mmCIF file of C-alpha atoms and ligand atoms in Angstrom:
data_model
loop_
_atom_site.group_PDB
_atom_site.id
_atom_site.type_symbol
_atom_site.label_atom_id
_atom_site.label_comp_id
_atom_site.label_asym_id
_atom_site.label_seq_id
_atom_site.Cartn_x
_atom_site.Cartn_y
_atom_site.Cartn_z
ATOM 1 C CA UNK A 297 -49.930 111.827 -0.615
ATOM 2 C CA UNK A 298 -50.270 111.327 3.118
ATOM 3 C CA UNK A 299 -49.661 108.024 4.947
ATOM 4 C CA UNK A 300 -51.846 107.267 7.986
ATOM 5 C CA UNK A 301 -51.327 104.066 10.005
ATOM 6 C CA UNK A 302 -54.166 102.668 12.103
ATOM 7 C CA UNK A 303 -53.436 99.626 14.301
ATOM 8 C CA UNK A 304 -56.427 97.589 15.542
ATOM 9 C CA UNK A 305 -57.041 94.434 17.556
ATOM 10 C CA UNK A 306 -59.784 92.395 15.897
ATOM 11 C CA UNK A 307 -61.768 90.130 18.248
ATOM 12 C CA UNK A 308 -62.851 86.706 17.031
ATOM 13 C CA UNK A 309 -66.355 85.345 17.594
ATOM 14 C CA UNK A 310 -64.914 81.897 18.411
ATOM 15 C CA UNK A 311 -61.441 80.690 19.359
ATOM 16 C CA UNK A 312 -59.943 79.643 16.030
ATOM 17 C CA UNK A 313 -57.684 76.588 15.817
ATOM 18 C CA UNK A 314 -55.612 75.265 12.916
ATOM 19 C CA UNK A 315 -52.970 72.527 13.009
ATOM 20 C CA UNK A 316 -50.279 74.798 14.506
ATOM 21 C CA UNK A 317 -52.055 77.385 16.733
ATOM 22 C CA UNK A 318 -55.190 78.680 18.539
ATOM 23 C CA UNK A 319 -56.253 82.305 18.967
ATOM 24 C CA UNK A 320 -59.051 84.659 20.174
ATOM 25 C CA UNK A 321 -57.869 87.940 18.702
ATOM 26 C CA UNK A 322 -56.015 89.160 15.669
ATOM 27 C CA UNK A 323 -53.934 92.354 15.521
ATOM 28 C CA UNK A 324 -54.307 94.168 12.215
ATOM 29 C CA UNK A 325 -52.855 97.258 10.561
ATOM 30 C CA UNK A 326 -54.984 99.512 8.371
ATOM 31 C CA UNK A 327 -53.002 101.710 5.992
ATOM 32 C CA UNK A 328 -54.663 104.861 4.701
ATOM 33 C CA UNK A 329 -53.282 106.889 1.788
ATOM 34 C CA UNK A 330 -54.888 110.305 1.488
ATOM 35 C CA UNK A 331 -54.709 112.842 -1.289
ATOM 36 C CA UNK A 332 -56.964 115.758 -2.295
ATOM 37 C CA UNK A 333 -59.521 114.727 0.337
ATOM 38 C CA UNK A 334 -59.786 111.160 -1.049
ATOM 39 C CA UNK A 335 -58.597 108.167 0.984
ATOM 40 C CA UNK A 336 -57.649 104.639 -0.057
ATOM 41 C CA UNK A 337 -57.437 101.819 2.487
ATOM 42 C CA UNK A 338 -55.351 98.664 2.781
ATOM 43 C CA UNK A 339 -54.849 96.024 5.464
ATOM 44 C CA UNK A 340 -52.322 93.482 6.683
ATOM 45 C CA UNK A 341 -52.574 91.390 9.836
ATOM 46 C CA UNK A 342 -49.788 90.227 12.124
ATOM 47 C CA UNK A 343 -48.643 86.645 11.536
ATOM 48 C CA UNK A 344 -46.408 84.588 13.847
ATOM 49 C CA UNK A 345 -45.777 81.903 11.156
ATOM 50 C CA UNK A 346 -44.197 84.566 8.906
ATOM 51 C CA UNK A 347 -42.737 86.566 11.824
ATOM 52 C CA UNK A 348 -44.842 89.648 11.068
ATOM 53 C CA UNK A 349 -45.755 92.109 13.836
ATOM 54 C CA UNK A 350 -47.825 95.311 13.707
ATOM 55 C CA UNK A 351 -44.920 97.266 15.172
ATOM 56 C CA UNK A 352 -42.525 95.908 12.548
ATOM 57 C CA UNK A 353 -44.862 96.830 9.694
ATOM 58 C CA UNK A 354 -45.426 100.322 11.122
ATOM 59 C CA UNK A 355 -41.687 100.896 11.412
ATOM 60 C CA UNK A 356 -41.109 99.718 7.849
ATOM 61 C CA UNK A 357 -43.868 101.922 6.458
ATOM 62 C CA UNK A 358 -42.959 105.023 8.490
ATOM 63 C CA UNK A 359 -39.510 104.939 6.919
ATOM 64 C CA UNK A 360 -41.104 105.142 3.477
ATOM 65 C CA UNK A 361 -43.130 108.263 4.234
ATOM 66 C CA UNK A 362 -40.968 110.657 2.143
ATOM 67 C CA UNK A 363 -40.932 108.212 -0.785
ATOM 68 C CA UNK A 364 -44.709 107.755 -0.575
ATOM 69 C CA UNK A 365 -45.318 111.503 -0.351
ATOM 70 C CA UNK A 366 -43.331 111.830 -3.561
ATOM 71 C CA UNK A 367 -45.185 109.132 -5.533
ATOM 72 C CA UNK A 368 -48.472 110.806 -6.473
ATOM 73 C CA UNK A 369 -50.079 109.885 -9.769
ATOM 74 C CA UNK A 370 -47.971 106.795 -10.497
ATOM 75 C CA UNK A 371 -49.612 103.772 -12.112
ATOM 76 C CA UNK A 372 -50.264 101.151 -9.397
ATOM 77 C CA UNK A 373 -47.735 98.721 -10.966
ATOM 78 C CA UNK A 374 -45.044 101.403 -10.958
ATOM 79 C CA UNK A 375 -45.878 102.353 -7.354
ATOM 80 C CA UNK A 376 -45.628 98.685 -6.327
ATOM 81 C CA UNK A 377 -42.192 98.229 -7.946
ATOM 82 C CA UNK A 378 -40.903 101.371 -6.264
ATOM 83 C CA UNK A 379 -42.174 100.309 -2.825
ATOM 84 C CA UNK A 380 -41.113 96.686 -3.227
ATOM 85 C CA UNK A 381 -37.496 97.729 -3.743
ATOM 86 C CA UNK A 382 -37.669 99.135 -0.178
ATOM 87 C CA UNK A 383 -39.794 96.398 1.401
ATOM 88 C CA UNK A 384 -38.348 93.121 0.086
ATOM 89 C CA UNK A 385 -38.323 91.739 3.666
ATOM 90 C CA UNK A 386 -41.919 92.739 4.506
ATOM 91 C CA UNK A 387 -44.518 91.562 1.972
ATOM 92 C CA UNK A 388 -47.310 92.126 4.514
ATOM 93 C CA UNK A 389 -46.555 95.851 4.819
ATOM 94 C CA UNK A 390 -46.161 96.024 1.039
ATOM 95 C CA UNK A 391 -49.595 94.380 0.690
ATOM 96 C CA UNK A 392 -51.337 96.921 2.925
ATOM 97 C CA UNK A 393 -49.661 99.759 1.025
ATOM 98 C CA UNK A 394 -50.504 98.279 -2.390
ATOM 99 C CA UNK A 395 -54.169 97.775 -1.451
ATOM 100 C CA UNK A 396 -54.431 101.347 -0.223
ATOM 101 C CA UNK A 397 -52.779 102.695 -3.382
ATOM 102 C CA UNK A 398 -54.987 100.643 -5.739
ATOM 103 C CA UNK A 399 -58.055 101.761 -3.790
ATOM 104 C CA UNK A 400 -57.014 105.425 -3.890
ATOM 105 C CA UNK A 401 -56.092 105.218 -7.592
ATOM 106 C CA UNK A 402 -59.473 103.724 -8.561
ATOM 107 C CA UNK A 403 -61.381 106.248 -6.442
ATOM 108 C CA UNK A 404 -59.550 109.095 -8.164
ATOM 109 C CA UNK A 405 -60.490 107.548 -11.521
ATOM 110 C CA UNK A 406 -64.119 107.376 -10.322
ATOM 111 C CA UNK A 407 -64.285 103.595 -10.763
ATOM 112 C CA UNK A 408 -64.629 100.422 -8.732
ATOM 113 C CA UNK A 409 -61.444 98.369 -8.950
ATOM 114 C CA UNK A 410 -62.987 95.591 -11.036
ATOM 115 C CA UNK A 411 -64.244 98.266 -13.469
ATOM 116 C CA UNK A 412 -60.795 99.810 -13.671
ATOM 117 C CA UNK A 413 -59.398 96.339 -14.509
ATOM 118 C CA UNK A 414 -62.246 95.665 -16.953
ATOM 119 C CA UNK A 415 -63.254 92.382 -15.301
ATOM 120 C CA UNK A 416 -66.580 90.630 -15.903
ATOM 121 C CA UNK A 417 -68.209 89.935 -12.522
ATOM 122 C CA UNK A 418 -71.108 87.852 -13.886
ATOM 123 C CA UNK A 419 -69.504 84.466 -13.060
ATOM 124 C CA UNK A 420 -67.994 85.229 -9.659
ATOM 125 C CA UNK A 421 -67.527 82.145 -7.447
ATOM 126 C CA UNK A 422 -69.174 81.834 -4.025
ATOM 127 C CA UNK A 423 -66.995 82.045 -0.940
ATOM 128 C CA UNK A 424 -66.623 79.160 1.456
ATOM 129 C CA UNK A 425 -66.996 79.472 5.233
ATOM 130 C CA UNK A 426 -64.195 78.089 7.403
ATOM 131 C CA UNK A 427 -64.642 75.707 10.325
ATOM 132 C CA UNK A 428 -61.553 75.550 12.584
ATOM 133 C CA UNK A 429 -60.358 72.383 14.322
ATOM 134 C CA UNK A 430 -62.330 71.622 17.494
ATOM 135 C CA UNK A 431 -64.209 68.783 19.115
ATOM 136 C CA UNK A 432 -66.547 67.185 16.581
ATOM 137 C CA UNK A 433 -69.571 68.425 18.578
ATOM 138 C CA UNK A 434 -68.335 72.031 18.423
ATOM 139 C CA UNK A 435 -67.483 71.754 14.731
ATOM 140 C CA UNK A 436 -71.011 70.525 14.023
ATOM 141 C CA UNK A 437 -72.544 73.337 16.082
ATOM 142 C CA UNK A 438 -70.417 76.007 14.330
ATOM 143 C CA UNK A 439 -71.526 74.611 11.006
ATOM 144 C CA UNK A 440 -75.188 74.652 12.024
ATOM 145 C CA UNK A 441 -74.859 78.200 13.345
ATOM 146 C CA UNK A 442 -73.808 79.314 9.840
ATOM 147 C CA UNK A 443 -75.776 77.433 7.157
ATOM 148 C CA UNK A 444 -73.601 77.809 4.047
ATOM 149 C CA UNK A 445 -73.253 76.254 0.568
ATOM 150 C CA UNK A 446 -69.498 75.551 0.864
ATOM 151 C CA UNK A 447 -67.433 74.877 3.978
ATOM 152 C CA UNK A 448 -63.656 74.811 4.266
ATOM 153 C CA UNK A 449 -62.754 72.473 7.110
ATOM 154 C CA UNK A 450 -59.423 72.781 8.864
ATOM 155 C CA UNK A 451 -57.811 69.382 9.439
ATOM 156 C CA UNK A 452 -54.449 68.061 10.588
ATOM 157 C CA UNK A 453 -55.611 66.085 13.652
ATOM 158 C CA UNK A 454 -55.334 62.325 14.210
ATOM 159 C CA UNK A 455 -59.056 61.823 13.451
ATOM 160 C CA UNK A 456 -59.504 63.756 10.218
ATOM 161 C CA UNK A 457 -61.610 61.223 8.314
ATOM 162 C CA UNK A 458 -63.832 60.761 11.378
ATOM 163 C CA UNK A 459 -64.404 64.540 11.518
ATOM 164 C CA UNK A 460 -65.519 64.749 7.891
ATOM 165 C CA UNK A 461 -67.653 61.604 8.220
ATOM 166 C CA UNK A 462 -69.487 63.157 11.175
ATOM 167 C CA UNK A 463 -69.897 66.611 9.585
ATOM 168 C CA UNK A 464 -71.263 65.004 6.432
ATOM 169 C CA UNK A 465 -74.177 63.588 8.437
ATOM 170 C CA UNK A 466 -75.434 67.165 9.003
ATOM 171 C CA UNK A 467 -75.161 68.857 5.592
ATOM 172 C CA UNK A 468 -75.086 68.343 1.827
ATOM 173 C CA UNK A 469 -72.836 71.396 1.377
ATOM 174 C CA UNK A 470 -69.591 71.168 -0.613
ATOM 175 C CA UNK A 471 -66.586 70.500 1.640
ATOM 176 C CA UNK A 472 -63.027 71.638 1.052
ATOM 177 C CA UNK A 473 -60.333 70.586 3.490
ATOM 178 C CA UNK A 474 -57.131 72.349 4.547
ATOM 179 C CA UNK A 475 -54.554 70.206 6.348
ATOM 180 C CA UNK A 476 -52.114 73.131 6.844
ATOM 181 C CA UNK A 477 -49.017 70.951 6.222
ATOM 182 C CA UNK A 478 -50.219 68.283 8.712
ATOM 183 C CA UNK A 479 -50.081 65.099 6.585
ATOM 184 C CA UNK A 480 -47.507 62.886 4.867
ATOM 185 C CA UNK A 481 -47.669 62.024 1.151
ATOM 186 C CA UNK A 482 -48.967 58.487 1.771
ATOM 187 C CA UNK A 483 -51.602 59.746 4.238
ATOM 188 C CA UNK A 484 -52.737 62.319 1.704
ATOM 189 C CA UNK A 485 -53.115 59.780 -1.094
ATOM 190 C CA UNK A 486 -55.127 57.467 1.197
ATOM 191 C CA UNK A 487 -57.188 60.304 2.746
ATOM 192 C CA UNK A 488 -58.073 61.641 -0.705
ATOM 193 C CA UNK A 489 -59.889 58.390 -1.556
ATOM 194 C CA UNK A 490 -61.988 58.520 1.623
ATOM 195 C CA UNK A 491 -62.601 62.279 1.365
ATOM 196 C CA UNK A 492 -63.712 62.084 -2.261
ATOM 197 C CA UNK A 493 -66.383 59.581 -1.179
ATOM 198 C CA UNK A 494 -67.483 62.114 1.457
ATOM 199 C CA UNK A 495 -68.060 64.904 -1.070
ATOM 200 C CA UNK A 496 -64.815 66.827 -0.611
ATOM 201 C CA UNK A 497 -63.914 69.058 -3.568
ATOM 202 C CA UNK A 498 -60.178 69.535 -2.999
ATOM 203 C CA UNK A 499 -57.388 69.309 -0.416
ATOM 204 C CA UNK A 500 -55.371 72.405 0.460
ATOM 205 C CA UNK A 501 -51.687 72.127 1.380
ATOM 206 C CA UNK A 502 -51.500 68.625 2.884
ATOM 207 C CA UNK A 503 -47.686 68.487 3.138
ATOM 208 C CA UNK A 504 -45.024 70.766 4.646
ATOM 209 C CA UNK A 505 -44.285 73.654 2.282
ATOM 210 C CA UNK A 506 -40.862 72.527 1.068
ATOM 211 C CA UNK A 507 -41.549 68.798 0.560
ATOM 212 C CA UNK A 508 -41.390 69.045 -3.248
ATOM 213 C CA UNK A 509 -40.760 65.324 -3.718
ATOM 214 C CA UNK A 510 -43.871 64.624 -1.646
ATOM 215 C CA UNK A 511 -45.908 67.226 -3.545
ATOM 216 C CA UNK A 512 -44.964 65.542 -6.828
ATOM 217 C CA UNK A 513 -45.978 62.116 -5.553
ATOM 218 C CA UNK A 514 -49.316 63.392 -4.256
ATOM 219 C CA UNK A 515 -49.923 65.359 -7.474
ATOM 220 C CA UNK A 516 -49.490 62.180 -9.482
ATOM 221 C CA UNK A 517 -51.555 59.853 -7.273
ATOM 222 C CA UNK A 518 -54.239 61.848 -5.435
ATOM 223 C CA UNK A 519 -57.832 61.306 -6.590
ATOM 224 C CA UNK A 520 -58.666 64.842 -5.400
ATOM 225 C CA UNK A 521 -57.124 68.098 -6.674
ATOM 226 C CA UNK A 522 -54.416 69.519 -4.398
ATOM 227 C CA UNK A 523 -54.180 73.286 -3.932
ATOM 228 C CA UNK A 524 -50.946 74.949 -2.772
ATOM 229 C CA UNK A 525 -51.092 77.510 0.015
ATOM 230 C CA UNK A 526 -47.959 77.543 2.209
ATOM 231 C CA UNK A 527 -46.005 76.368 -0.893
ATOM 232 C CA UNK A 528 -47.201 79.315 -2.985
ATOM 233 C CA UNK A 529 -46.261 82.606 -1.387
ATOM 234 C CA UNK A 530 -44.672 84.913 -3.938
ATOM 235 C CA UNK A 531 -44.804 85.342 -7.708
ATOM 236 C CA UNK A 532 -41.934 82.951 -8.480
ATOM 237 C CA UNK A 533 -43.736 80.132 -6.618
ATOM 238 C CA UNK A 534 -46.451 79.734 -9.268
ATOM 239 C CA UNK A 535 -43.923 78.217 -11.673
ATOM 240 C CA UNK A 536 -42.562 75.956 -8.909
ATOM 241 C CA UNK A 537 -46.082 74.666 -8.157
ATOM 242 C CA UNK A 538 -46.733 73.743 -11.793
ATOM 243 C CA UNK A 539 -46.969 69.931 -12.068
ATOM 244 C CA UNK A 540 -46.680 69.668 -8.265
ATOM 245 C CA UNK A 541 -50.147 71.042 -7.430
ATOM 246 C CA UNK A 542 -53.410 71.265 -9.340
ATOM 247 C CA UNK A 543 -53.957 74.847 -8.273
ATOM 248 C CA UNK A 544 -52.726 77.704 -6.125
ATOM 249 C CA UNK A 545 -54.264 79.641 -3.264
ATOM 250 C CA UNK A 546 -52.832 83.154 -3.452
ATOM 251 C CA UNK A 547 -52.812 85.320 -0.318
ATOM 252 C CA UNK A 548 -52.440 89.049 -0.785
ATOM 253 C CA UNK A 549 -50.342 89.497 2.345
ATOM 254 C CA UNK A 550 -47.851 86.804 1.339
ATOM 255 C CA UNK A 551 -47.254 87.988 -2.232
ATOM 256 C CA UNK A 552 -47.345 91.729 -1.470
ATOM 257 C CA UNK A 553 -50.800 92.870 -2.583
ATOM 258 C CA UNK A 554 -53.273 93.020 -5.461
ATOM 259 C CA UNK A 555 -50.660 93.987 -8.051
ATOM 260 C CA UNK A 556 -48.592 90.755 -7.878
ATOM 261 C CA UNK A 557 -51.673 88.637 -7.040
ATOM 262 C CA UNK A 558 -53.295 89.549 -10.370
ATOM 263 C CA UNK A 559 -50.154 88.501 -12.247
ATOM 264 C CA UNK A 560 -49.949 85.208 -10.289
ATOM 265 C CA UNK A 561 -53.574 84.336 -11.009
ATOM 266 C CA UNK A 562 -53.271 85.092 -14.722
ATOM 267 C CA UNK A 563 -50.096 83.017 -14.876
ATOM 268 C CA UNK A 564 -51.648 80.072 -13.003
ATOM 269 C CA UNK A 565 -54.661 80.046 -15.338
ATOM 270 C CA UNK A 566 -52.313 80.217 -18.302
ATOM 271 C CA UNK A 567 -50.562 77.087 -16.971
ATOM 272 C CA UNK A 568 -53.932 75.309 -16.698
ATOM 273 C CA UNK A 569 -54.008 75.447 -12.908
ATOM 274 C CA UNK A 570 -57.002 76.204 -10.704
ATOM 275 C CA UNK A 571 -56.983 79.615 -9.065
ATOM 276 C CA UNK A 572 -57.998 80.573 -5.576
ATOM 277 C CA UNK A 573 -57.517 83.522 -3.258
ATOM 278 C CA UNK A 574 -57.589 83.030 0.480
ATOM 279 C CA UNK A 575 -57.823 85.525 3.280
ATOM 280 C CA UNK A 576 -56.397 85.964 6.721
ATOM 281 C CA UNK A 577 -58.596 86.584 9.748
ATOM 282 C CA UNK A 578 -58.985 90.182 8.677
ATOM 283 C CA UNK A 579 -61.537 92.975 8.496
ATOM 284 C CA UNK A 580 -63.801 94.043 5.634
ATOM 285 C CA UNK A 581 -60.968 96.337 4.457
ATOM 286 C CA UNK A 582 -58.829 93.416 3.256
ATOM 287 C CA UNK A 583 -61.819 91.267 2.299
ATOM 288 C CA UNK A 584 -63.220 94.009 0.046
ATOM 289 C CA UNK A 585 -59.941 94.138 -1.883
ATOM 290 C CA UNK A 586 -60.077 90.367 -2.483
ATOM 291 C CA UNK A 587 -63.614 90.714 -3.869
ATOM 292 C CA UNK A 588 -62.348 92.579 -6.937
ATOM 293 C CA UNK A 589 -60.240 89.548 -7.935
ATOM 294 C CA UNK A 590 -63.245 87.203 -8.053
ATOM 295 C CA UNK A 591 -63.490 87.208 -11.871
ATOM 296 C CA UNK A 592 -60.008 85.604 -12.017
ATOM 297 C CA UNK A 593 -60.906 82.817 -9.564
ATOM 298 C CA UNK A 594 -62.235 79.270 -9.508
ATOM 299 C CA UNK A 595 -62.481 79.220 -5.719
ATOM 300 C CA UNK A 596 -62.372 81.834 -3.000
ATOM 301 C CA UNK A 597 -62.026 81.775 0.754
ATOM 302 C CA UNK A 598 -62.906 85.294 1.941
ATOM 303 C CA UNK A 599 -64.830 84.687 5.149
ATOM 304 C CA UNK A 600 -62.245 86.421 7.389
ATOM 305 C CA UNK A 601 -64.503 89.295 8.440
ATOM 306 C CA UNK A 602 -67.436 86.936 9.113
ATOM 307 C CA UNK A 603 -65.356 85.356 11.884
ATOM 308 C CA UNK A 604 -65.030 88.701 13.725
ATOM 309 C CA UNK A 605 -66.978 90.052 16.688
ATOM 310 C CA UNK A 606 -65.841 93.653 15.908
ATOM 311 C CA UNK A 607 -65.449 94.378 12.194
ATOM 312 C CA UNK A 608 -64.045 97.880 11.666
ATOM 313 C CA UNK A 609 -65.328 98.740 8.199
ATOM 314 C CA UNK A 610 -68.146 98.404 5.706
ATOM 315 C CA UNK A 611 -67.525 97.388 2.103
ATOM 316 C CA UNK A 612 -68.446 94.141 0.398
ATOM 317 C CA UNK A 613 -71.342 92.236 1.899
ATOM 318 C CA UNK A 614 -71.488 88.432 1.979
ATOM 319 C CA UNK A 615 -74.768 86.510 2.084
ATOM 320 C CA UNK A 616 -74.962 82.713 1.821
ATOM 321 C CA UNK A 617 -71.590 82.696 0.137
ATOM 322 C CA UNK A 618 -72.499 85.316 -2.466
ATOM 323 C CA UNK A 619 -70.481 88.552 -2.585
ATOM 324 C CA UNK A 620 -72.171 91.929 -3.120
ATOM 325 C CA UNK A 621 -70.035 94.962 -3.937
ATOM 326 C CA UNK A 622 -70.442 98.321 -2.230
ATOM 327 C CA UNK A 623 -71.708 101.260 -4.328
ATOM 328 C CA UNK A 624 -68.536 103.211 -3.594
ATOM 329 C CA UNK A 625 -65.513 103.416 -5.902
ATOM 330 C CA UNK A 626 -62.175 101.695 -5.335
ATOM 331 C CA UNK A 627 -62.519 98.658 -3.073
ATOM 332 C CA UNK A 628 -65.699 100.275 -1.696
ATOM 333 C CA UNK A 629 -64.554 100.460 1.916
ATOM 334 C CA UNK A 630 -65.538 102.927 4.646
ATOM 335 C CA UNK A 631 -64.033 102.700 8.151
ATOM 336 C CA UNK A 632 -66.745 102.577 10.825
HETATM 337 MG MG1 LIG M 2043 -54.581 77.312 3.901
#
């Protein structure tokens, strides 16, 4: 099995702002695993918050080349365990590798991933479309440019309720809000009352990741469900979030790929929590992998590739929030 690393710089259609940063482009690493003329593809983007660079991931993966070459035919779970023991410090690289291996494995079996996992795709949720923080005028115009049934609005400014009040004047769509750790517990409890009135469905990660006392207080008093993102990174975090959040937003790059993400989602559902998968600003390679988890999800945020000016692959297609799978096996991706 051959490892091929393909670094890209993805260009964004609009400058994207959340509570801690602004950006116009997004470096991304595509990992290809090739065997017997069949290729599987995975992706992980760079991430300053988690100290992840493309160069760092490439170095980590290049060192595993002999181990990867020697791992043909393993079950994906076994492959993941073997690679994780070498990549404990780099979940993003592990994610890209795991996606590529799952894709390759399913293609060799002649199945789409959701078929391999025996998932029922008839009740898949719609994906939201994200509006970054900007002036209210620009947020309204971005929303109008992309008529959509569900928007996820990034908050964490000093005029959050005003933003949602204004946006609500222009659409009846469902709103979700993501404060990216920007609020206090008391602000969250108060904001939830106002936001519920404005047709908001849930609040994602209002408090800093490690404020567990605050999470508990908000969990007990918020009138809206609270979904963990920065507080739920790896498998062990699902248990920690129980009775501190109403649900979890799992990111493939943070937990190390599809293999652990599936276990986290099953566990969260078992605990009676809502399940969500979120994306990074990433290409259709990563987005197509997420699509195969839809049957396990209550909510999904997989608009990453829609925010790009130069997508680098075809795979799943998204129309008005609905996800359509490619006819190809595996994740269904082809690099363009
Ligand atoms: Mg988030």
